[in-house]
PDB file of C-alpha atoms in Angstrom:
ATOM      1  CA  UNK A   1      24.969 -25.421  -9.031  1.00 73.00           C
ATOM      2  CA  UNK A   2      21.436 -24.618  -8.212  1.00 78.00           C
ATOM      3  CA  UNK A   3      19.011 -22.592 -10.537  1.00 80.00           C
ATOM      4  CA  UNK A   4      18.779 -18.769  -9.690  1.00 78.00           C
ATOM      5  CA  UNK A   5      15.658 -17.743  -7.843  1.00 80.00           C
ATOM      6  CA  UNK A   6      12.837 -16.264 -10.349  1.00 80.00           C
ATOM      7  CA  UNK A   7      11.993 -12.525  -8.517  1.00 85.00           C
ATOM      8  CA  UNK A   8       9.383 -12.574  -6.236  1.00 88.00           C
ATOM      9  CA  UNK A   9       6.676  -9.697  -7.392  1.00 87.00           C
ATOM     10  CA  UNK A  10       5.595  -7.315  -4.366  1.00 87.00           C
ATOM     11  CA  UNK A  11       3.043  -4.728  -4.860  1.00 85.00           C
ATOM     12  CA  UNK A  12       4.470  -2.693  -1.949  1.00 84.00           C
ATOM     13  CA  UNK A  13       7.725  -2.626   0.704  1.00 84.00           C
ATOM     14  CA  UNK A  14       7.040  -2.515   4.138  1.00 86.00           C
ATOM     15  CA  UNK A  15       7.020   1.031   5.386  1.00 83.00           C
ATOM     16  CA  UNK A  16       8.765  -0.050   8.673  1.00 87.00           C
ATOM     17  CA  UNK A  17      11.934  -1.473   9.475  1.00 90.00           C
ATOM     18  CA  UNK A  18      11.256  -4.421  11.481  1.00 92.00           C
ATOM     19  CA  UNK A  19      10.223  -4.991  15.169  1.00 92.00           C
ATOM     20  CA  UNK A  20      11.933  -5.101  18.192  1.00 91.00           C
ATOM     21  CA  UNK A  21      11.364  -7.328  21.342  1.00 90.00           C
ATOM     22  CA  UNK A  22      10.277  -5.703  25.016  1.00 89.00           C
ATOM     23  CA  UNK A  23      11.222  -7.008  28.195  1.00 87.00           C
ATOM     24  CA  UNK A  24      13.698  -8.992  27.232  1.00 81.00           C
ATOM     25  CA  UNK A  25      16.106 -10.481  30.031  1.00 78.00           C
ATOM     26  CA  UNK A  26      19.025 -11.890  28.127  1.00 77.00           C
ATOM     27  CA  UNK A  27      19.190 -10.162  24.733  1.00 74.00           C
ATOM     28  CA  UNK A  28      19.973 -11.817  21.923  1.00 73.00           C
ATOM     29  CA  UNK A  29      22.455 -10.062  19.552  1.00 79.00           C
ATOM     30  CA  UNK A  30      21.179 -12.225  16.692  1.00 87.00           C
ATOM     31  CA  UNK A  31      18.067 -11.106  14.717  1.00 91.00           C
ATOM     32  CA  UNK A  32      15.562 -12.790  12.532  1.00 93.00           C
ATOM     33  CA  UNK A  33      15.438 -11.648   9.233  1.00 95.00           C
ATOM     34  CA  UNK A  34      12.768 -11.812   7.531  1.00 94.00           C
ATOM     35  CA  UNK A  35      12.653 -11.260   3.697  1.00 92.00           C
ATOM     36  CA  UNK A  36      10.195  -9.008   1.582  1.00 92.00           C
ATOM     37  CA  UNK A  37       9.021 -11.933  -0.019  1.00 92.00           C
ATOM     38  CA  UNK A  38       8.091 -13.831   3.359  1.00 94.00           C
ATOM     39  CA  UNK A  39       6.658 -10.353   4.835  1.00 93.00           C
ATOM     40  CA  UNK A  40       4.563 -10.300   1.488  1.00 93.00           C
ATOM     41  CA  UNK A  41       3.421 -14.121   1.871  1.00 94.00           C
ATOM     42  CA  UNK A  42       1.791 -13.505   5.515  1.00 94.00           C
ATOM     43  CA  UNK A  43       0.371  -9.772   4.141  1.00 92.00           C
ATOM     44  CA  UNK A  44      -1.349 -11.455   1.382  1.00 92.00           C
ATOM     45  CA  UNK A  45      -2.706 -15.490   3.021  1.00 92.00           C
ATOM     46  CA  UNK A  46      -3.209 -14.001   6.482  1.00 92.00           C
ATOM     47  CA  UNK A  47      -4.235 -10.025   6.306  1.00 89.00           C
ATOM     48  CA  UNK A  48      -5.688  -9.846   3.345  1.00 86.00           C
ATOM     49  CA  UNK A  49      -6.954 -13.035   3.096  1.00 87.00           C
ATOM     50  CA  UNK A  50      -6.167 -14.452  -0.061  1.00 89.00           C
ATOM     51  CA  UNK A  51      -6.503 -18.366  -0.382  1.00 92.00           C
ATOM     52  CA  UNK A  52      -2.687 -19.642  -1.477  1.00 93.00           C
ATOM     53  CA  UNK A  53      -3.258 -19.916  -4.613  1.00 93.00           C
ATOM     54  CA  UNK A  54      -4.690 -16.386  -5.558  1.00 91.00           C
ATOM     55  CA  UNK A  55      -1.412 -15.625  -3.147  1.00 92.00           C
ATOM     56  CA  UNK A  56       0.873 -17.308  -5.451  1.00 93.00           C
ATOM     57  CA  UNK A  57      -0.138 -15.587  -8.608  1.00 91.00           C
ATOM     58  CA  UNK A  58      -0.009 -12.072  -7.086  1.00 90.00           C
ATOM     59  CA  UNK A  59       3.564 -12.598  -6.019  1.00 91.00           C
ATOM     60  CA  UNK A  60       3.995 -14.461  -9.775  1.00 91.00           C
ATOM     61  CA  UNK A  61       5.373 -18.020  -8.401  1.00 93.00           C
ATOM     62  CA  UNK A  62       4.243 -21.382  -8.523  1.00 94.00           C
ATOM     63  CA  UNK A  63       1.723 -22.361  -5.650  1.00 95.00           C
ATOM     64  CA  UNK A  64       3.991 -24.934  -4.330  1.00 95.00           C
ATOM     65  CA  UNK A  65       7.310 -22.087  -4.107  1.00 94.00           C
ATOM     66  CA  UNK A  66       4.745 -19.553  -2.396  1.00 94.00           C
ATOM     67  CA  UNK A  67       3.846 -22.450   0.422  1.00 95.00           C
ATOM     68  CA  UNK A  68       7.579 -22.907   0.785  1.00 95.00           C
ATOM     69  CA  UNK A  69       7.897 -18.976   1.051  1.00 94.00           C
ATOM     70  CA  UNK A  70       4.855 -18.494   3.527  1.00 96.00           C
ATOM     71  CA  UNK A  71       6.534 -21.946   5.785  1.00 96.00           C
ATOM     72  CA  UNK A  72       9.130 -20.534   6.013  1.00 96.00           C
ATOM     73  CA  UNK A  73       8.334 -16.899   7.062  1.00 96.00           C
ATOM     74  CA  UNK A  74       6.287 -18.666   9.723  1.00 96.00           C
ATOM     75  CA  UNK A  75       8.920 -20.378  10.818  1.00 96.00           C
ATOM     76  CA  UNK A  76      11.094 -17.810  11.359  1.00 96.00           C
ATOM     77  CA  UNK A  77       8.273 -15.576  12.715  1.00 95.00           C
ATOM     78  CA  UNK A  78       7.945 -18.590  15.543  1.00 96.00           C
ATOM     79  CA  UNK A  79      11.110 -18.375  16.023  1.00 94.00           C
ATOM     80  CA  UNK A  80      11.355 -14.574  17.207  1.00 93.00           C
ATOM     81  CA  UNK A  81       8.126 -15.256  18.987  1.00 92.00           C
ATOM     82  CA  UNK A  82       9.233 -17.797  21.351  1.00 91.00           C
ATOM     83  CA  UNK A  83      13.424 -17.082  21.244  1.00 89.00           C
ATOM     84  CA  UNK A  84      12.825 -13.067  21.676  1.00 89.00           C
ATOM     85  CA  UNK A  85      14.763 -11.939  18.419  1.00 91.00           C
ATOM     86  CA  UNK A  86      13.903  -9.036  17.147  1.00 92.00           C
ATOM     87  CA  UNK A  87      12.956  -9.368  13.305  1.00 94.00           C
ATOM     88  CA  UNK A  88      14.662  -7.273  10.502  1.00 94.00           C
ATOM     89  CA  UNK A  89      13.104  -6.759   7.068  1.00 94.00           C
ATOM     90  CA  UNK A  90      15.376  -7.027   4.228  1.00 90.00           C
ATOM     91  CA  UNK A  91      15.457  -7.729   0.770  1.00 82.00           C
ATOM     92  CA  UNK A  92      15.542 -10.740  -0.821  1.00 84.00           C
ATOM     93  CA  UNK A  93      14.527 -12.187  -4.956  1.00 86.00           C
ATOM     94  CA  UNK A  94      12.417 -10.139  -5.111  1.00 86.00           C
ATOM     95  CA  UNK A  95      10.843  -6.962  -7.766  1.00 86.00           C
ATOM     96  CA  UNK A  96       9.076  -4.071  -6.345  1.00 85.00           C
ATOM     97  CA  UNK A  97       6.471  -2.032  -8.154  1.00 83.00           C
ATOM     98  CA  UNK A  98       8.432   1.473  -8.265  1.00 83.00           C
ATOM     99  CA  UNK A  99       6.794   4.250  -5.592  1.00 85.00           C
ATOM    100  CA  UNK A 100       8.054   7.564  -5.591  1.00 86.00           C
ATOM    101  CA  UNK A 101       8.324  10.201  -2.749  1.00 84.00           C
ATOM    102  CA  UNK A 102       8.100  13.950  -2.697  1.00 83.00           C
ATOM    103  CA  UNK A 103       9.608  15.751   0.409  1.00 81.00           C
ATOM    104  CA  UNK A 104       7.783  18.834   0.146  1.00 79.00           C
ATOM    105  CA  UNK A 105       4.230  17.652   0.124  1.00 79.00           C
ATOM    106  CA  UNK A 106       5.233  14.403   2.192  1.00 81.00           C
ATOM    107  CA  UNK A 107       3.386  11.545   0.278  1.00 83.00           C
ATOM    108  CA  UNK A 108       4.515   8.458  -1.857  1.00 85.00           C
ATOM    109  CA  UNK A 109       3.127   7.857  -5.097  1.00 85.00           C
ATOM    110  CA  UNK A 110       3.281   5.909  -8.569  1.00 85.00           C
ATOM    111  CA  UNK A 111       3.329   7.352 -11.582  1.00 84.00           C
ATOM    112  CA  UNK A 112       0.684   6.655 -14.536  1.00 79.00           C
ATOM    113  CA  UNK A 113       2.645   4.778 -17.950  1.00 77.00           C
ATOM    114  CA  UNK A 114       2.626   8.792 -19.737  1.00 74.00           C
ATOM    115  CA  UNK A 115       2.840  11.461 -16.724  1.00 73.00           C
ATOM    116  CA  UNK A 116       5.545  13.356 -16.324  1.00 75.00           C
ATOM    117  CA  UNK A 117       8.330  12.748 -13.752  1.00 79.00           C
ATOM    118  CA  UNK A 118       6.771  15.197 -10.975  1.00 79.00           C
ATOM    119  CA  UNK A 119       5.049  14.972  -8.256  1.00 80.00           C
ATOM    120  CA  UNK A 120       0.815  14.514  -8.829  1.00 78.00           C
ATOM    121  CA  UNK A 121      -0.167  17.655  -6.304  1.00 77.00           C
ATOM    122  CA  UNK A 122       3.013  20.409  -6.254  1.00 76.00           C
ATOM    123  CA  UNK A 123       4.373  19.639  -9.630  1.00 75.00           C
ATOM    124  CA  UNK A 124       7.950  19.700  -7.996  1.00 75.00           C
ATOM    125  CA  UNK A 125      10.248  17.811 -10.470  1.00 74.00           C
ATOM    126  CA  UNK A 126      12.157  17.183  -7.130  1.00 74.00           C
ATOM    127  CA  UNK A 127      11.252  13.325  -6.613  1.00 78.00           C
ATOM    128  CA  UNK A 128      13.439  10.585  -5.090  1.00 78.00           C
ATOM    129  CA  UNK A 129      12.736   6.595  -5.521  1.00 78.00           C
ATOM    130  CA  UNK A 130      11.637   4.877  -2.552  1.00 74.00           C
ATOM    131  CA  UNK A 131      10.718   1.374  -2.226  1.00 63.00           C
TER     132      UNK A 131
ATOM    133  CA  UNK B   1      -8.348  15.533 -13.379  1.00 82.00           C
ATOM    134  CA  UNK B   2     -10.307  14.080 -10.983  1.00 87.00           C
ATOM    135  CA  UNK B   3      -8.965  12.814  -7.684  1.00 88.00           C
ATOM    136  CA  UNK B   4     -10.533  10.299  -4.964  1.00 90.00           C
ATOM    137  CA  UNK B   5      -9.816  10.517  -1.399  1.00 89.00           C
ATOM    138  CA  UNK B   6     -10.460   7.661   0.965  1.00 89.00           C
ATOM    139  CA  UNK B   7     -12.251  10.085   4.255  1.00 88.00           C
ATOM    140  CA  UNK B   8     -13.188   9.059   7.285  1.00 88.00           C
ATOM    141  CA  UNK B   9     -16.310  11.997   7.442  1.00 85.00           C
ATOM    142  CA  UNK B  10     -18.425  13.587   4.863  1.00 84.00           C
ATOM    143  CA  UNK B  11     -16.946  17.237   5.679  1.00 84.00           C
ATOM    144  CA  UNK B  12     -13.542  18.496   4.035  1.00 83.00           C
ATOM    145  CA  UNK B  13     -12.505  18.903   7.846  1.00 87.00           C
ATOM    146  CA  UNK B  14     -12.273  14.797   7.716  1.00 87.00           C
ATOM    147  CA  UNK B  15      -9.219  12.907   7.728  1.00 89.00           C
ATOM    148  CA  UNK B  16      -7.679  10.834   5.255  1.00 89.00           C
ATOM    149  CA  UNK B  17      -8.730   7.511   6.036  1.00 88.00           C
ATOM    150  CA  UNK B  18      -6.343   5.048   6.604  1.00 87.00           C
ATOM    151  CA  UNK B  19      -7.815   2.294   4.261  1.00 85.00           C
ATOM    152  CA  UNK B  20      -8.491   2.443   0.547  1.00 85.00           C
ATOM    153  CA  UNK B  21     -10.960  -0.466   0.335  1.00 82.00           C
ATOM    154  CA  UNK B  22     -12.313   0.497   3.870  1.00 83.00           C
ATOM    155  CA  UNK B  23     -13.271   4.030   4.341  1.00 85.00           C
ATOM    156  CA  UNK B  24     -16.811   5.128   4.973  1.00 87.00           C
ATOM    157  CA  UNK B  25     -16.888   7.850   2.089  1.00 87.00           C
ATOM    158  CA  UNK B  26     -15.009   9.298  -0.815  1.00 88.00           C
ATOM    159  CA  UNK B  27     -14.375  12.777  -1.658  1.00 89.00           C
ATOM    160  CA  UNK B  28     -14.676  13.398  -5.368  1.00 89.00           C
ATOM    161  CA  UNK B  29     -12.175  16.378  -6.318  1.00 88.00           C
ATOM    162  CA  UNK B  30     -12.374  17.679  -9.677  1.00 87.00           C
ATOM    163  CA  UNK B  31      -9.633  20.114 -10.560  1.00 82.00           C
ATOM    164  CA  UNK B  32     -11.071  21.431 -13.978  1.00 83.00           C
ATOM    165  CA  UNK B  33     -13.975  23.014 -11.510  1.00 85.00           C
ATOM    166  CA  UNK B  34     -12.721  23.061  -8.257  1.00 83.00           C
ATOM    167  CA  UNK B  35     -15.606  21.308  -7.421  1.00 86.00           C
ATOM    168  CA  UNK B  36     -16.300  18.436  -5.012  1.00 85.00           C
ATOM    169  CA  UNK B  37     -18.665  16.033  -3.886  1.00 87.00           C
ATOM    170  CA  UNK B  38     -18.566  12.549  -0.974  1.00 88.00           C
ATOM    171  CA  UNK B  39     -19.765   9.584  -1.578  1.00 87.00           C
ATOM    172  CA  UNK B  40     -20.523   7.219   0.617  1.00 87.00           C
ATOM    173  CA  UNK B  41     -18.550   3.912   0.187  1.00 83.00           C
ATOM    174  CA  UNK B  42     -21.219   1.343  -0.126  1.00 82.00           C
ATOM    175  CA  UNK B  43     -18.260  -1.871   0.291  1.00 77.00           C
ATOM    176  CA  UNK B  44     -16.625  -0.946   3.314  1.00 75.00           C
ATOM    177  CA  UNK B  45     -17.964  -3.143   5.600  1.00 74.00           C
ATOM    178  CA  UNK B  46     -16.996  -6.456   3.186  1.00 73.00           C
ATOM    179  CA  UNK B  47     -15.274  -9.022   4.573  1.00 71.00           C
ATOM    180  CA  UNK B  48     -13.224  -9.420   1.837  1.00 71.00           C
ATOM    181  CA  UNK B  49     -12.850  -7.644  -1.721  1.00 70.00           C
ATOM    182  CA  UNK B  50     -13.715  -4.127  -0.494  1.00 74.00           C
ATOM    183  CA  UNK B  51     -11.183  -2.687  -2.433  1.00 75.00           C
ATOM    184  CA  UNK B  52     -12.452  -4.199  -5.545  1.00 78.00           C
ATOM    185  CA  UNK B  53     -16.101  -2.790  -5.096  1.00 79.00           C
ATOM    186  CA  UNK B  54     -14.299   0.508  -4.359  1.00 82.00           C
ATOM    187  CA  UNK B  55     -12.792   0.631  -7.335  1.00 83.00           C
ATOM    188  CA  UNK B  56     -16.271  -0.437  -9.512  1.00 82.00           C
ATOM    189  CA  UNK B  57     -17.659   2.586  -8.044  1.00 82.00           C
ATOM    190  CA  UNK B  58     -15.019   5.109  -8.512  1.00 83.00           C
ATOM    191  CA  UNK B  59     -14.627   3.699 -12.175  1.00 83.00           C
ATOM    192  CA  UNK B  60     -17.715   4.799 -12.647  1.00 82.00           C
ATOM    193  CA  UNK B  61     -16.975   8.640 -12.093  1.00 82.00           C
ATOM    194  CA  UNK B  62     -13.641   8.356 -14.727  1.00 83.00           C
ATOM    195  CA  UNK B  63     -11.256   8.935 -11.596  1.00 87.00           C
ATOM    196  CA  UNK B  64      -7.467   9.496 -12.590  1.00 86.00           C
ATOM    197  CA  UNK B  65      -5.713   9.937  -9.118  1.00 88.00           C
ATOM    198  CA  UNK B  66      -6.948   8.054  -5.279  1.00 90.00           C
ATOM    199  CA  UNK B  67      -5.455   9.285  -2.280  1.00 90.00           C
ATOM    200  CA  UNK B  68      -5.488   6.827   0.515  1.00 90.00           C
ATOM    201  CA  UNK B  69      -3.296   5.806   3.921  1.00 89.00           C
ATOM    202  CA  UNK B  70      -2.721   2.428   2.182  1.00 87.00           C
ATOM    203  CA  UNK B  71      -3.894  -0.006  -0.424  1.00 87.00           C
ATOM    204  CA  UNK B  72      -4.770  -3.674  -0.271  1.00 85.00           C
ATOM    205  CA  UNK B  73      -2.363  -5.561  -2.544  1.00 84.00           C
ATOM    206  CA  UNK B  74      -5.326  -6.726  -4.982  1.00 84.00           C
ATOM    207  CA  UNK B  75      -6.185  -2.458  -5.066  1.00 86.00           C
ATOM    208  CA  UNK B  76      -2.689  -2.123  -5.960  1.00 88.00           C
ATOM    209  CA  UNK B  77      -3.204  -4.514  -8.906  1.00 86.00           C
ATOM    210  CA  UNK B  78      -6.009  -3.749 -10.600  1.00 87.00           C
ATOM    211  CA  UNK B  79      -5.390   0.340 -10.101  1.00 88.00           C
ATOM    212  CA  UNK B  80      -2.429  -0.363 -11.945  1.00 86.00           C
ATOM    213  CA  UNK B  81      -4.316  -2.424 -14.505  1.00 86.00           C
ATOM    214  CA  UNK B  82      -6.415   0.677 -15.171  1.00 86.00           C
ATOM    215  CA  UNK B  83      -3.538   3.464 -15.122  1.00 86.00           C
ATOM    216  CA  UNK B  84      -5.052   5.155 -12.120  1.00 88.00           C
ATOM    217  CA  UNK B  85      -2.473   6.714 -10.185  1.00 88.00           C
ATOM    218  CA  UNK B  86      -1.964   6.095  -6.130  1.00 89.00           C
ATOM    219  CA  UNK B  87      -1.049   8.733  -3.724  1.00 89.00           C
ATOM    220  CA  UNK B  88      -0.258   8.011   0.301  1.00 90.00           C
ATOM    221  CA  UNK B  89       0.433  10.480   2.479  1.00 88.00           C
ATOM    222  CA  UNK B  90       3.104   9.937   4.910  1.00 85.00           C
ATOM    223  CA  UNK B  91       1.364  11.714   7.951  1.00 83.00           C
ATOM    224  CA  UNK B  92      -2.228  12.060   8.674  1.00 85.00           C
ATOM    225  CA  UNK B  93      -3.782  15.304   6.998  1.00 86.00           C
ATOM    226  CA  UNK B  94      -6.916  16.733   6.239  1.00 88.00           C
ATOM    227  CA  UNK B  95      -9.167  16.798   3.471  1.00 87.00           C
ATOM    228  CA  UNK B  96      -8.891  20.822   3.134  1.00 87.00           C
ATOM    229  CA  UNK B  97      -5.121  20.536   3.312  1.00 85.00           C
ATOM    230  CA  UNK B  98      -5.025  18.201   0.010  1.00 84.00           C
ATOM    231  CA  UNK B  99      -7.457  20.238  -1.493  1.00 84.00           C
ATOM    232  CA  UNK B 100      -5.931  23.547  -1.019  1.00 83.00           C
ATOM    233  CA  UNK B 101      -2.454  21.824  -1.897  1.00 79.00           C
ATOM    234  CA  UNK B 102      -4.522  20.727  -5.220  1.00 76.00           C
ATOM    235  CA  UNK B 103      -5.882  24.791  -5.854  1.00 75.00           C
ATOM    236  CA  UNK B 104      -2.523  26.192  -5.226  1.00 74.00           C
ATOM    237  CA  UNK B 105      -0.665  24.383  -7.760  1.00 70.00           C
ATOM    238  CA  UNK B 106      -3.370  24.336 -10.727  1.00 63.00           C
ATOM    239  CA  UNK B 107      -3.537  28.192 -10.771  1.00 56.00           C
TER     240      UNK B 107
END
């Protein structure tokens, strides 16, 4: 039996579900899914612009495991591209810092190591976990 | 407590811009005074490592709290290195409406 996975670190979730394909004459009813981890490999090499390496010790792998990640999310990324699939975001190993949400002031937010469990600008003790 | 908010103007009627590292000023918020002041961001035209600059600076005036439409992933890291707390609104708003948000609550 294989080793477990180590857990992925990701600073942030995407704040979107996924994307869906237009114009599409024959549908697919598979998608591609594409895992936090692979979503937070092209974020980091190709938006932000880290070099693999610096990549790789954000996300708190080995450089070699974070090429395999980012391959792969190209890959699958292709293979919406040129198939038409739409692409799902889903989990996957990995740890997310903890954001929290309030509903009355509408904003996400972390909390310091010693504030209180409420939220920074109406004090409302009324926060939910989001990722 | 003193808050930083990423704006896209030097006027409270400015929107929250929707780039930490990458906004043209910051809007200094103290909540002891009610006071406020903008700076202008002098890294936001960087290729690369704006956020970090951003930070230098706003280090610099003992921030505790940055409000911002999103944060690079090296922001993200080093705010949390140095306890500063992240807020991200979920639609666009104003400048005023944080601020009056702010008044409301510390009276």
């Amino acid at each position: 039996m294989g080793r477990c996975k180590k857990n992925r670190f990701i600073q942030r979730a995407p704040h979107f579900h996924g994307f869906t394909t237009r114009g599409v004459k024959w549908k697919h009813d598979t998608d591609v899914f594409l895992n936090y981890e692979e979503y937070e490999a092209i974020n980091l090499c190709d938006y932000e612009l880290l070099t693999q390496e610096e990549a790789a010790r954000m996300m708190k792998v080995s450089r070699p495991t974070f090429t395999r990640i980012y391959e792969s999310a190209r890959r699958k990324i292709a293979k919406a591209f040129i198939e038409g699939h739409d692409v799902r975001f889903i989990g996957g190993n990995v740890e997310i810092i903890s954001w929290y949400k309030c509903d009355t002031c509408k904003i996400s937010f972390t909390l310091q190591k010693d504030s209180p469990m409420a939220c920074p600008l109406c004090k409302n003790e009324l926060i939910t976990e989001s990722h | 407590m003193k808050i930083a908010i990423a704006a896209t103007d030097n006027h409270i009627d400015a929107f929250v811009d929707r780039h930490f590292g990458r906004c043209e000023w910051y809007c200094i918020f103290d909540t002891q005074t009610n006071n406020y002041e903008f700076i202008p961001n002098t890294a936001f035209n960087l290729t690369k490592g704006a956020g970090y600059k951003a930070i230098d600076l706003l280090f610099g005036k003992s921030i505790n709290v940055v409000i911002a439409g999103r944060f690079g992933s090296r922001a993200i890291e080093t705010l949390r290195a140095k306890d500063i707390q992240m807020i991200i609104p979920e639609n666009q708003i104003t400048i005023n409406e944080i601020l009056k948000n702010c008044k409301q609550n510390s009276n």
